[in-house]
PDB file of C-alpha atoms and ligand atoms in Angstrom:
ATOM      1  CA  MET U   1      20.432 -88.078  25.376  1.00 90.00           C
ATOM      2  CA  ALA U   2      17.160 -87.053  26.993  1.00 97.00           C
ATOM      3  CA  ARG U   3      13.560 -87.266  25.844  1.00 98.00           C
ATOM      4  CA  VAL U   4      11.780 -83.976  25.148  1.00 98.00           C
ATOM      5  CA  LEU U   5       8.068 -83.627  24.450  1.00 98.00           C
ATOM      6  CA  ILE U   6       6.883 -80.529  22.605  1.00 98.00           C
ATOM      7  CA  THR U   7       3.147 -80.280  23.086  1.00 97.00           C
ATOM      8  CA  ARG U   8       2.404 -77.968  20.142  1.00 95.00           C
ATOM      9  CA  ALA U   9       4.104 -77.784  16.769  1.00 92.00           C
ATOM     10  CA  LEU U  10       6.163 -74.588  17.047  1.00 91.00           C
ATOM     11  CA  PRO U  11       7.614 -73.506  13.699  1.00 88.00           C
ATOM     12  CA  PHE U  12      10.719 -71.832  15.021  1.00 92.00           C
ATOM     13  CA  ALA U  13      14.376 -72.431  14.230  1.00 93.00           C
ATOM     14  CA  ALA U  14      15.360 -72.493  17.900  1.00 94.00           C
ATOM     15  CA  LEU U  15      13.858 -75.957  18.220  1.00 94.00           C
ATOM     16  CA  GLU U  16      16.688 -77.317  16.050  1.00 95.00           C
ATOM     17  CA  ARG U  17      18.971 -76.818  19.021  1.00 96.00           C
ATOM     18  CA  LEU U  18      17.198 -79.635  20.829  1.00 97.00           C
ATOM     19  CA  HIS U  19      18.024 -82.019  17.972  1.00 95.00           C
ATOM     20  CA  GLU U  20      21.574 -80.663  17.711  1.00 96.00           C
ATOM     21  CA  ALA U  21      22.053 -81.365  21.407  1.00 97.00           C
ATOM     22  CA  GLY U  22      21.243 -84.998  20.621  1.00 97.00           C
ATOM     23  CA  HIS U  23      17.937 -85.162  22.416  1.00 97.00           C
ATOM     24  CA  GLN U  24      15.088 -87.357  21.284  1.00 97.00           C
ATOM     25  CA  VAL U  25      12.310 -84.931  20.451  1.00 97.00           C
ATOM     26  CA  THR U  26       8.634 -85.824  20.101  1.00 97.00           C
ATOM     27  CA  VAL U  27       6.324 -83.131  18.758  1.00 96.00           C
ATOM     28  CA  HIS U  28       2.555 -83.359  18.938  1.00 94.00           C
ATOM     29  CA  PRO U  29       1.932 -82.679  15.252  1.00 87.00           C
ATOM     30  CA  GLY U  30      -1.669 -81.447  15.184  1.00 85.00           C
ATOM     31  CA  PRO U  31      -2.673 -77.798  14.948  1.00 87.00           C
ATOM     32  CA  ASP U  32      -4.956 -78.113  17.975  1.00 92.00           C
ATOM     33  CA  PRO U  33      -3.957 -78.594  21.574  1.00 95.00           C
ATOM     34  CA  LEU U  34      -4.419 -82.031  23.104  1.00 96.00           C
ATOM     35  CA  ASP U  35      -7.155 -82.333  25.693  1.00 95.00           C
ATOM     36  CA  PRO U  36      -5.932 -83.389  29.157  1.00 96.00           C
ATOM     37  CA  PRO U  37      -6.528 -87.156  28.726  1.00 97.00           C
ATOM     38  CA  ALA U  38      -4.800 -87.176  25.323  1.00 96.00           C
ATOM     39  CA  LEU U  39      -1.895 -85.140  26.665  1.00 97.00           C
ATOM     40  CA  ARG U  40      -1.602 -87.496  29.635  1.00 98.00           C
ATOM     41  CA  ALA U  41      -1.561 -90.479  27.283  1.00 97.00           C
ATOM     42  CA  LEU U  42       1.164 -88.897  25.134  1.00 97.00           C
ATOM     43  CA  VAL U  43       3.205 -88.055  28.215  1.00 98.00           C
ATOM     44  CA  ALA U  44       2.821 -91.590  29.554  1.00 98.00           C
ATOM     45  CA  ALA U  45       3.855 -93.017  26.170  1.00 97.00           C
ATOM     46  CA  THR U  46       6.924 -90.798  25.769  1.00 97.00           C
ATOM     47  CA  ASP U  47       8.070 -90.584  29.420  1.00 97.00           C
ATOM     48  CA  PRO U  48       9.750 -87.201  28.824  1.00 98.00           C
ATOM     49  CA  ASP U  49      12.643 -85.712  30.784  1.00 98.00           C
ATOM     50  CA  GLY U  50      11.598 -82.281  29.540  1.00 98.00           C
ATOM     51  CA  ILE U  51       8.324 -80.785  28.339  1.00 98.00           C
ATOM     52  CA  LEU U  52       8.094 -77.661  26.217  1.00 98.00           C
ATOM     53  CA  CYS U  53       4.456 -76.612  26.403  1.00 98.00           C
ATOM     54  CA  ALA U  54       2.178 -73.718  25.637  1.00 97.00           C
ATOM     55  CA  LEU U  55      -0.475 -71.967  27.686  1.00 97.00           C
ATOM     56  CA  THR U  56      -3.051 -74.277  26.108  1.00 97.00           C
ATOM     57  CA  GLU U  57      -1.752 -77.230  28.144  1.00 97.00           C
ATOM     58  CA  GLN U  58      -2.459 -77.809  31.810  1.00 97.00           C
ATOM     59  CA  ILE U  59       0.599 -79.145  33.591  1.00 98.00           C
ATOM     60  CA  ASP U  60      -0.908 -80.355  36.848  1.00 98.00           C
ATOM     61  CA  ALA U  61      -0.274 -83.020  39.463  1.00 98.00           C
ATOM     62  CA  THR U  62      -2.172 -85.660  37.467  1.00 97.00           C
ATOM     63  CA  LEU U  63      -0.032 -85.020  34.425  1.00 98.00           C
ATOM     64  CA  LEU U  64       3.150 -85.056  36.486  1.00 98.00           C
ATOM     65  CA  ARG U  65       2.253 -88.513  37.766  1.00 98.00           C
ATOM     66  CA  ALA U  66       2.338 -89.745  34.154  1.00 98.00           C
ATOM     67  CA  ALA U  67       5.903 -88.407  33.767  1.00 98.00           C
ATOM     68  CA  PRO U  68       8.059 -89.995  36.486  1.00 97.00           C
ATOM     69  CA  GLY U  69      11.336 -88.917  34.843  1.00 97.00           C
ATOM     70  CA  LEU U  70      10.348 -85.296  34.222  1.00 98.00           C
ATOM     71  CA  ARG U  71      13.001 -82.737  35.193  1.00 98.00           C
ATOM     72  CA  VAL U  72      12.018 -79.530  33.434  1.00 98.00           C
ATOM     73  CA  VAL U  73       8.909 -77.812  32.091  1.00 98.00           C
ATOM     74  CA  ALA U  74       9.478 -74.841  29.792  1.00 98.00           C
ATOM     75  CA  ASN U  75       6.388 -72.775  29.095  1.00 98.00           C
ATOM     76  CA  PHE U  76       6.204 -71.013  25.738  1.00 98.00           C
ATOM     77  CA  ALA U  77       4.657 -68.023  27.521  1.00 98.00           C
ATOM     78  CA  VAL U  78       5.433 -65.612  30.298  1.00 98.00           C
ATOM     79  CA  GLY U  79       2.207 -66.426  32.152  1.00 98.00           C
ATOM     80  CA  THR U  80       2.319 -69.695  34.065  1.00 98.00           C
ATOM     81  CA  ASP U  81      -1.267 -70.059  35.242  1.00 98.00           C
ATOM     82  CA  ASN U  82      -1.476 -73.279  33.193  1.00 98.00           C
ATOM     83  CA  ILE U  83       1.181 -74.876  35.398  1.00 98.00           C
ATOM     84  CA  ASP U  84       0.742 -76.122  38.954  1.00 98.00           C
ATOM     85  CA  LEU U  85       3.963 -74.606  40.275  1.00 98.00           C
ATOM     86  CA  ALA U  86       3.557 -76.106  43.733  1.00 98.00           C
ATOM     87  CA  ALA U  87       3.149 -79.604  42.293  1.00 98.00           C
ATOM     88  CA  CYS U  88       6.257 -79.092  40.125  1.00 98.00           C
ATOM     89  CA  ALA U  89       8.244 -77.820  43.106  1.00 98.00           C
ATOM     90  CA  ALA U  90       7.109 -80.773  45.207  1.00 97.00           C
ATOM     91  CA  ARG U  91       8.385 -83.109  42.486  1.00 97.00           C
ATOM     92  CA  GLY U  92      11.631 -81.180  41.975  1.00 97.00           C
ATOM     93  CA  VAL U  93      10.660 -80.276  38.397  1.00 98.00           C
ATOM     94  CA  ALA U  94      12.189 -76.960  37.290  1.00 98.00           C
ATOM     95  CA  VAL U  95       9.812 -74.550  35.533  1.00 98.00           C
ATOM     96  CA  GLY U  96      10.823 -71.808  33.111  1.00 98.00           C
ATOM     97  CA  ASN U  97       8.933 -69.133  31.195  1.00 98.00           C
ATOM     98  CA  THR U  98       9.654 -66.486  28.554  1.00 98.00           C
ATOM     99  CA  PRO U  99       9.661 -63.033  30.166  1.00 97.00           C
ATOM    100  CA  ASP U 100      10.898 -59.733  28.672  1.00 97.00           C
ATOM    101  CA  VAL U 101      10.942 -60.763  25.014  1.00 98.00           C
ATOM    102  CA  LEU U 102       7.190 -60.272  24.595  1.00 98.00           C
ATOM    103  CA  THR U 103       6.831 -57.193  26.790  1.00 98.00           C
ATOM    104  CA  ASP U 104       6.853 -54.639  23.994  1.00 98.00           C
ATOM    105  CA  ALA U 105       4.747 -56.708  21.592  1.00 98.00           C
ATOM    106  CA  THR U 106       2.085 -57.127  24.276  1.00 98.00           C
ATOM    107  CA  ALA U 107       2.209 -53.470  25.279  1.00 98.00           C
ATOM    108  CA  ASP U 108       1.867 -52.501  21.617  1.00 98.00           C
ATOM    109  CA  LEU U 109      -1.243 -54.638  21.339  1.00 99.00           C
ATOM    110  CA  ALA U 110      -2.713 -53.229  24.559  1.00 98.00           C
ATOM    111  CA  PHE U 111      -2.301 -49.761  23.127  1.00 98.00           C
ATOM    112  CA  ALA U 112      -3.702 -50.819  19.761  1.00 98.00           C
ATOM    113  CA  LEU U 113      -6.785 -52.165  21.539  1.00 99.00           C
ATOM    114  CA  LEU U 114      -7.097 -49.021  23.614  1.00 99.00           C
ATOM    115  CA  LEU U 115      -6.987 -46.829  20.528  1.00 98.00           C
ATOM    116  CA  ALA U 116      -9.279 -49.098  18.540  1.00 98.00           C
ATOM    117  CA  ALA U 117     -11.900 -49.142  21.287  1.00 98.00           C
ATOM    118  CA  ALA U 118     -11.634 -45.408  21.925  1.00 98.00           C
ATOM    119  CA  ARG U 119     -12.028 -44.554  18.236  1.00 98.00           C
ATOM    120  CA  ARG U 120     -14.513 -47.351  17.399  1.00 98.00           C
ATOM    121  CA  LEU U 121     -12.322 -48.757  14.635  1.00 98.00           C
ATOM    122  CA  ALA U 122     -13.988 -52.173  14.405  1.00 97.00           C
ATOM    123  CA  GLU U 123     -17.448 -50.638  14.223  1.00 97.00           C
ATOM    124  CA  GLY U 124     -16.379 -48.097  11.614  1.00 97.00           C
ATOM    125  CA  GLU U 125     -14.722 -50.769   9.488  1.00 97.00           C
ATOM    126  CA  ARG U 126     -17.808 -52.988   9.684  1.00 97.00           C
ATOM    127  CA  ASP U 127     -20.032 -50.073   8.688  1.00 98.00           C
ATOM    128  CA  VAL U 128     -17.873 -49.153   5.692  1.00 98.00           C
ATOM    129  CA  ARG U 129     -17.932 -52.745   4.408  1.00 98.00           C
ATOM    130  CA  ALA U 130     -21.683 -53.038   4.996  1.00 98.00           C
ATOM    131  CA  GLY U 131     -22.338 -49.889   2.973  1.00 98.00           C
ATOM    132  CA  ALA U 132     -23.644 -48.132   6.074  1.00 97.00           C
ATOM    133  CA  TRP U 133     -21.271 -45.212   5.508  1.00 97.00           C
ATOM    134  CA  THR U 134     -22.901 -42.973   2.934  1.00 97.00           C
ATOM    135  CA  THR U 135     -21.390 -39.600   3.746  1.00 97.00           C
ATOM    136  CA  TRP U 136     -19.178 -37.813   6.242  1.00 97.00           C
ATOM    137  CA  VAL U 137     -21.255 -37.425   9.392  1.00 96.00           C
ATOM    138  CA  PRO U 138     -20.708 -34.578  11.866  1.00 97.00           C
ATOM    139  CA  ASP U 139     -21.753 -36.665  14.841  1.00 97.00           C
ATOM    140  CA  GLY U 140     -21.018 -40.121  13.487  1.00 97.00           C
ATOM    141  CA  TRP U 141     -18.711 -42.675  15.109  1.00 97.00           C
ATOM    142  CA  LEU U 142     -17.765 -40.250  17.872  1.00 98.00           C
ATOM    143  CA  GLY U 143     -15.229 -41.764  20.210  1.00 98.00           C
ATOM    144  CA  ALA U 144     -13.209 -40.848  23.262  1.00 98.00           C
ATOM    145  CA  ASP U 145     -10.119 -38.648  23.381  1.00 98.00           C
ATOM    146  CA  VAL U 146      -7.052 -40.721  24.188  1.00 98.00           C
ATOM    147  CA  HIS U 147      -4.512 -37.905  24.365  1.00 98.00           C
ATOM    148  CA  GLY U 148      -4.535 -36.266  27.770  1.00 98.00           C
ATOM    149  CA  ALA U 149      -6.880 -38.867  29.276  1.00 98.00           C
ATOM    150  CA  THR U 150      -6.286 -40.784  32.503  1.00 98.00           C
ATOM    151  CA  LEU U 151      -5.163 -44.405  32.228  1.00 98.00           C
ATOM    152  CA  ALA U 152      -5.175 -46.878  35.101  1.00 98.00           C
ATOM    153  CA  VAL U 153      -2.489 -49.511  34.571  1.00 98.00           C
ATOM    154  CA  VAL U 154      -3.464 -52.415  36.804  1.00 98.00           C
ATOM    155  CA  GLY U 155      -0.375 -54.512  37.502  1.00 98.00           C
ATOM    156  CA  ALA U 156       2.997 -53.072  38.243  1.00 86.00           C
ATOM    157  CA  GLY U 157       5.115 -55.429  36.156  1.00 97.00           C
ATOM    158  CA  ARG U 158       7.126 -55.137  32.962  1.00 97.00           C
ATOM    159  CA  ILE U 159       4.179 -55.056  30.553  1.00 98.00           C
ATOM    160  CA  GLY U 160       2.261 -52.524  32.641  1.00 98.00           C
ATOM    161  CA  GLU U 161       5.339 -50.268  32.678  1.00 98.00           C
ATOM    162  CA  ALA U 162       5.722 -50.623  28.901  1.00 98.00           C
ATOM    163  CA  VAL U 163       2.096 -49.555  28.466  1.00 98.00           C
ATOM    164  CA  ALA U 164       2.698 -46.600  30.791  1.00 98.00           C
ATOM    165  CA  ARG U 165       5.642 -45.533  28.585  1.00 98.00           C
ATOM    166  CA  ARG U 166       3.405 -45.600  25.522  1.00 98.00           C
ATOM    167  CA  ALA U 167       0.750 -43.621  27.386  1.00 98.00           C
ATOM    168  CA  ALA U 168       3.310 -40.923  28.163  1.00 98.00           C
ATOM    169  CA  GLY U 169       3.646 -40.385  24.418  1.00 98.00           C
ATOM    170  CA  PHE U 170      -0.073 -39.599  24.319  1.00 98.00           C
ATOM    171  CA  ASP U 171       0.221 -37.130  27.205  1.00 98.00           C
ATOM    172  CA  MET U 172      -1.896 -39.392  29.355  1.00 98.00           C
ATOM    173  CA  GLU U 173      -1.971 -39.278  33.113  1.00 98.00           C
ATOM    174  CA  VAL U 174      -1.024 -42.772  34.286  1.00 98.00           C
ATOM    175  CA  LEU U 175      -2.299 -44.234  37.548  1.00 98.00           C
ATOM    176  CA  ARG U 176      -0.209 -47.291  38.422  1.00 98.00           C
ATOM    177  CA  VAL U 177      -2.153 -49.783  40.508  1.00 98.00           C
ATOM    178  CA  GLY U 178       0.204 -52.185  42.252  1.00 97.00           C
ATOM    179  CA  ARG U 179      -1.955 -52.943  45.283  1.00 97.00           C
ATOM    180  CA  ARG U 180      -5.532 -54.180  45.426  1.00 96.00           C
ATOM    181  CA  ASP U 181      -6.312 -51.499  48.037  1.00 97.00           C
ATOM    182  CA  ASP U 182      -5.670 -48.807  45.424  1.00 98.00           C
ATOM    183  CA  LEU U 183      -7.787 -50.389  42.700  1.00 98.00           C
ATOM    184  CA  HIS U 184     -11.222 -48.852  43.198  1.00 98.00           C
ATOM    185  CA  ALA U 185      -9.903 -45.315  43.698  1.00 98.00           C
ATOM    186  CA  ALA U 186      -7.956 -45.559  40.439  1.00 98.00           C
ATOM    187  CA  LEU U 187     -10.923 -47.061  38.584  1.00 98.00           C
ATOM    188  CA  ALA U 188     -13.085 -44.154  39.729  1.00 98.00           C
ATOM    189  CA  ARG U 189     -10.686 -41.694  38.077  1.00 98.00           C
ATOM    190  CA  ALA U 190      -9.601 -43.466  34.909  1.00 98.00           C
ATOM    191  CA  ALA U 191     -11.089 -43.040  31.447  1.00 98.00           C
ATOM    192  CA  PHE U 192      -9.118 -46.128  30.373  1.00 99.00           C
ATOM    193  CA  VAL U 193      -8.173 -49.205  32.378  1.00 99.00           C
ATOM    194  CA  SER U 194      -5.537 -51.647  31.124  1.00 99.00           C
ATOM    195  CA  LEU U 195      -4.976 -54.957  32.918  1.00 98.00           C
ATOM    196  CA  HIS U 196      -1.490 -56.411  33.377  1.00 98.00           C
ATOM    197  CA  VAL U 197      -1.654 -58.753  36.362  1.00 98.00           C
ATOM    198  CA  PRO U 198      -0.803 -62.458  36.208  1.00 98.00           C
ATOM    199  CA  LEU U 199      -3.716 -64.811  36.832  1.00 98.00           C
ATOM    200  CA  THR U 200      -3.448 -66.187  40.357  1.00 97.00           C
ATOM    201  CA  PRO U 201      -6.071 -67.066  42.970  1.00 97.00           C
ATOM    202  CA  ALA U 202      -5.681 -63.473  44.221  1.00 97.00           C
ATOM    203  CA  THR U 203      -6.376 -61.890  40.841  1.00 98.00           C
ATOM    204  CA  HIS U 204      -9.142 -64.244  39.682  1.00 98.00           C
ATOM    205  CA  HIS U 205     -12.124 -61.944  38.952  1.00 98.00           C
ATOM    206  CA  LEU U 206     -10.167 -58.966  40.278  1.00 98.00           C
ATOM    207  CA  ILE U 207     -12.387 -56.940  37.963  1.00 98.00           C
ATOM    208  CA  ASP U 208     -15.704 -58.080  39.381  1.00 98.00           C
ATOM    209  CA  ALA U 209     -19.107 -56.394  39.523  1.00 98.00           C
ATOM    210  CA  ALA U 210     -17.960 -54.141  42.370  1.00 98.00           C
ATOM    211  CA  ALA U 211     -14.816 -53.071  40.509  1.00 98.00           C
ATOM    212  CA  LEU U 212     -16.808 -52.404  37.354  1.00 98.00           C
ATOM    213  CA  ALA U 213     -19.321 -50.372  39.344  1.00 98.00           C
ATOM    214  CA  ALA U 214     -16.381 -48.379  40.732  1.00 98.00           C
ATOM    215  CA  CYS U 215     -15.270 -47.505  37.202  1.00 98.00           C
ATOM    216  CA  ARG U 216     -15.912 -44.035  35.973  1.00 98.00           C
ATOM    217  CA  PRO U 217     -19.043 -44.007  33.752  1.00 98.00           C
ATOM    218  CA  GLY U 218     -17.998 -44.284  30.122  1.00 98.00           C
ATOM    219  CA  ALA U 219     -14.662 -45.917  30.917  1.00 98.00           C
ATOM    220  CA  ILE U 220     -12.989 -48.305  28.483  1.00 99.00           C
ATOM    221  CA  LEU U 221     -11.470 -51.579  29.696  1.00 99.00           C
ATOM    222  CA  VAL U 222      -8.543 -53.271  27.945  1.00 99.00           C
ATOM    223  CA  ASN U 223      -7.441 -56.779  28.900  1.00 99.00           C
ATOM    224  CA  THR U 224      -4.275 -58.351  27.518  1.00 98.00           C
ATOM    225  CA  ALA U 225      -3.545 -60.294  30.734  1.00 98.00           C
ATOM    226  CA  ARG U 226      -5.777 -63.323  31.279  1.00 98.00           C
ATOM    227  CA  GLY U 227      -9.508 -63.664  30.705  1.00 98.00           C
ATOM    228  CA  ALA U 228     -10.307 -64.897  34.197  1.00 98.00           C
ATOM    229  CA  VAL U 229      -8.995 -61.667  35.728  1.00 98.00           C
ATOM    230  CA  VAL U 230     -12.368 -60.244  34.677  1.00 99.00           C
ATOM    231  CA  ASP U 231     -15.809 -61.494  35.732  1.00 98.00           C
ATOM    232  CA  GLN U 232     -17.211 -61.699  32.217  1.00 98.00           C
ATOM    233  CA  VAL U 233     -20.846 -61.908  33.318  1.00 98.00           C
ATOM    234  CA  ALA U 234     -20.381 -58.625  35.170  1.00 98.00           C
ATOM    235  CA  LEU U 235     -18.519 -57.182  32.183  1.00 98.00           C
ATOM    236  CA  ALA U 236     -21.354 -58.072  29.805  1.00 98.00           C
ATOM    237  CA  ALA U 237     -23.787 -56.359  32.186  1.00 98.00           C
ATOM    238  CA  ALA U 238     -21.610 -53.238  32.437  1.00 98.00           C
ATOM    239  CA  LEU U 239     -21.386 -52.987  28.637  1.00 98.00           C
ATOM    240  CA  THR U 240     -25.087 -53.646  28.166  1.00 98.00           C
ATOM    241  CA  SER U 241     -26.080 -50.991  30.692  1.00 98.00           C
ATOM    242  CA  GLY U 242     -23.690 -48.550  29.064  1.00 98.00           C
ATOM    243  CA  HIS U 243     -21.787 -48.001  32.311  1.00 98.00           C
ATOM    244  CA  LEU U 244     -18.645 -48.983  30.407  1.00 98.00           C
ATOM    245  CA  ALA U 245     -18.349 -47.392  26.975  1.00 98.00           C
ATOM    246  CA  ALA U 246     -16.372 -50.312  25.560  1.00 98.00           C
ATOM    247  CA  ALA U 247     -14.089 -53.218  26.311  1.00 98.00           C
ATOM    248  CA  ALA U 248     -11.245 -54.526  24.186  1.00 98.00           C
ATOM    249  CA  LEU U 249     -10.094 -58.028  25.018  1.00 99.00           C
ATOM    250  CA  ASP U 250      -7.140 -60.043  23.791  1.00 98.00           C
ATOM    251  CA  VAL U 251      -7.944 -62.729  26.343  1.00 98.00           C
ATOM    252  CA  THR U 252     -11.144 -64.407  27.481  1.00 98.00           C
ATOM    253  CA  ASP U 253     -12.214 -67.246  29.726  1.00 98.00           C
ATOM    254  CA  PRO U 254     -12.432 -69.717  28.068  1.00 98.00           C
ATOM    255  CA  GLU U 255     -10.465 -69.238  24.873  1.00 98.00           C
ATOM    256  CA  PRO U 256     -12.056 -69.046  22.472  1.00 97.00           C
ATOM    257  CA  LEU U 257     -15.435 -67.967  23.794  1.00 98.00           C
ATOM    258  CA  PRO U 258     -18.184 -70.270  22.553  1.00 98.00           C
ATOM    259  CA  PRO U 259     -20.164 -68.473  19.834  1.00 97.00           C
ATOM    260  CA  ALA U 260     -23.252 -68.444  22.102  1.00 97.00           C
ATOM    261  CA  ASP U 261     -21.434 -66.769  25.012  1.00 98.00           C
ATOM    262  CA  PRO U 262     -23.518 -63.751  26.102  1.00 96.00           C
ATOM    263  CA  LEU U 263     -20.377 -61.601  26.279  1.00 98.00           C
ATOM    264  CA  LEU U 264     -20.099 -61.794  22.492  1.00 98.00           C
ATOM    265  CA  ARG U 265     -23.538 -60.193  22.242  1.00 97.00           C
ATOM    266  CA  ALA U 266     -22.618 -57.275  24.525  1.00 98.00           C
ATOM    267  CA  PRO U 267     -22.377 -53.921  22.764  1.00 96.00           C
ATOM    268  CA  ASN U 268     -19.043 -52.216  22.106  1.00 97.00           C
ATOM    269  CA  LEU U 269     -16.961 -55.298  22.664  1.00 98.00           C
ATOM    270  CA  LEU U 270     -13.811 -55.744  20.607  1.00 98.00           C
ATOM    271  CA  VAL U 271     -12.229 -59.161  20.973  1.00 98.00           C
ATOM    272  CA  VAL U 272      -9.130 -60.580  19.279  1.00 98.00           C
ATOM    273  CA  PRO U 273      -7.629 -64.095  19.484  1.00 98.00           C
ATOM    274  CA  HIS U 274      -4.954 -63.835  22.234  1.00 98.00           C
ATOM    275  CA  ILE U 275      -2.333 -62.242  20.002  1.00 98.00           C
ATOM    276  CA  GLY U 276      -0.465 -60.091  22.544  1.00 98.00           C
ATOM    277  CA  SER U 277       2.860 -61.763  21.810  1.00 98.00           C
ATOM    278  CA  ALA U 278       2.031 -62.641  18.208  1.00 98.00           C
ATOM    279  CA  THR U 279       4.789 -60.868  16.346  1.00 98.00           C
ATOM    280  CA  ARG U 280       7.332 -62.949  14.454  1.00 97.00           C
ATOM    281  CA  GLY U 281      10.171 -61.492  16.469  1.00 97.00           C
ATOM    282  CA  ALA U 282       8.564 -62.011  19.872  1.00 98.00           C
ATOM    283  CA  ARG U 283       7.539 -65.586  19.131  1.00 98.00           C
ATOM    284  CA  GLU U 284      11.006 -66.453  17.780  1.00 97.00           C
ATOM    285  CA  ARG U 285      12.620 -65.037  20.894  1.00 97.00           C
ATOM    286  CA  MET U 286      10.132 -66.905  23.075  1.00 98.00           C
ATOM    287  CA  ALA U 287      11.105 -70.137  21.331  1.00 97.00           C
ATOM    288  CA  GLU U 288      14.799 -69.416  21.919  1.00 97.00           C
ATOM    289  CA  ILE U 289      14.229 -68.857  25.619  1.00 98.00           C
ATOM    290  CA  ALA U 290      11.976 -71.889  26.002  1.00 98.00           C
ATOM    291  CA  VAL U 291      14.611 -74.071  24.331  1.00 98.00           C
ATOM    292  CA  ALA U 292      17.351 -72.569  26.512  1.00 98.00           C
ATOM    293  CA  ASN U 293      15.264 -73.387  29.577  1.00 98.00           C
ATOM    294  CA  VAL U 294      14.797 -77.001  28.433  1.00 98.00           C
ATOM    295  CA  LEU U 295      18.487 -77.465  27.645  1.00 98.00           C
ATOM    296  CA  ALA U 296      19.570 -76.031  30.981  1.00 98.00           C
ATOM    297  CA  GLY U 297      17.072 -78.140  32.909  1.00 98.00           C
ATOM    298  CA  LEU U 298      18.168 -81.316  31.156  1.00 98.00           C
ATOM    299  CA  ALA U 299      21.825 -80.496  31.857  1.00 97.00           C
ATOM    300  CA  GLY U 300      21.052 -79.967  35.542  1.00 97.00           C
ATOM    301  CA  ARG U 301      21.903 -76.273  35.296  1.00 98.00           C
ATOM    302  CA  ALA U 302      19.872 -73.344  36.653  1.00 98.00           C
ATOM    303  CA  LEU U 303      17.300 -72.252  34.087  1.00 98.00           C
ATOM    304  CA  PRO U 304      18.085 -68.906  32.406  1.00 98.00           C
ATOM    305  CA  HIS U 305      14.476 -67.868  33.024  1.00 98.00           C
ATOM    306  CA  PRO U 306      13.151 -69.761  36.013  1.00 98.00           C
ATOM    307  CA  VAL U 307       9.702 -69.146  37.440  1.00 97.00           C
ATOM    308  CA  ALA U 308      10.108 -68.270  41.074  1.00 75.00           C
TER     309      ALA U 308
HETATM  310  C1  DGY X   1       2.003 -65.143  27.606  1.00 89.30           C
HETATM  311  O1  DGY X   1       3.163 -65.308  27.233  1.00 89.30           O
HETATM  312  O2  DGY X   1       1.655 -65.379  28.763  1.00 89.30           O
HETATM  313  C2  DGY X   1       1.032 -64.631  26.612  1.00 89.30           C
HETATM  314  O3  DGY X   1      -0.243 -64.538  27.112  1.00 89.30           O
HETATM  315  C3  DGY X   1       1.041 -65.485  25.365  1.00 89.30           C
HETATM  316  O4  DGY X   1       2.190 -65.260  24.684  1.00 89.30           O
END
């Protein structure tokens, strides 16, 4: 029997497998994530062999020191920017994530955001509810054509490819940006830009003031990757000046944005609460994979989905 700490209450059947395997499972019961000191205290109190965590928890060297027996960390996410991978490797702690199973759900949301921003859906809906729509208007709520437009897909991974497949259905020209050197040239051509890079030191503020200035005037930015990939101060300026027509964000830095954050006052900003993988099916499959990673790590086997 091993001790497993689950840092967020995850309402998925897969978790039963941890109990069935005879492990002693502790679940942080609250709806909100623990702040780092509280998480450290819980880790120190439970001395887990395995941690199943979400992207809301920072698994860093300080936390690892509170868990001397830790053997495996399974992230309930494909992104692992919340985990200090080097510190885990140095301690011999295996790390797993949940790739593939959320690819299509996230690509669907990226495309939903793209369409919503292009066709001003949030604004139109607000206006209807506010009674600001009184008659059909020849030049009202005009948006951008999506079909036939050029889309820069920044990030050459699974989710970027899934977005590119969707774009093909809209007869879009897709510019795949897999190298930083190609970024500005693609931005200069694209009517839409969709971000699909992991957050690493190399991609932090990849979309900075210079990249935004390189964007074609009137471009629309979609971010379902990580908030810190974009310099949000520069983004607010680009929206306010009208250089960008709109931005649609599933992710921000921090999450959520404080209500007073200037970005929330920028025009033509659509923001949703980090729901890229939030379909029942995707989240259930993520739970299955996370549990499989924990079980394998505790058994001393290779994780089915290790983070390299
Ligand atoms: C991930 O998995 O990294 C998503 O951002 C959340 O599901």
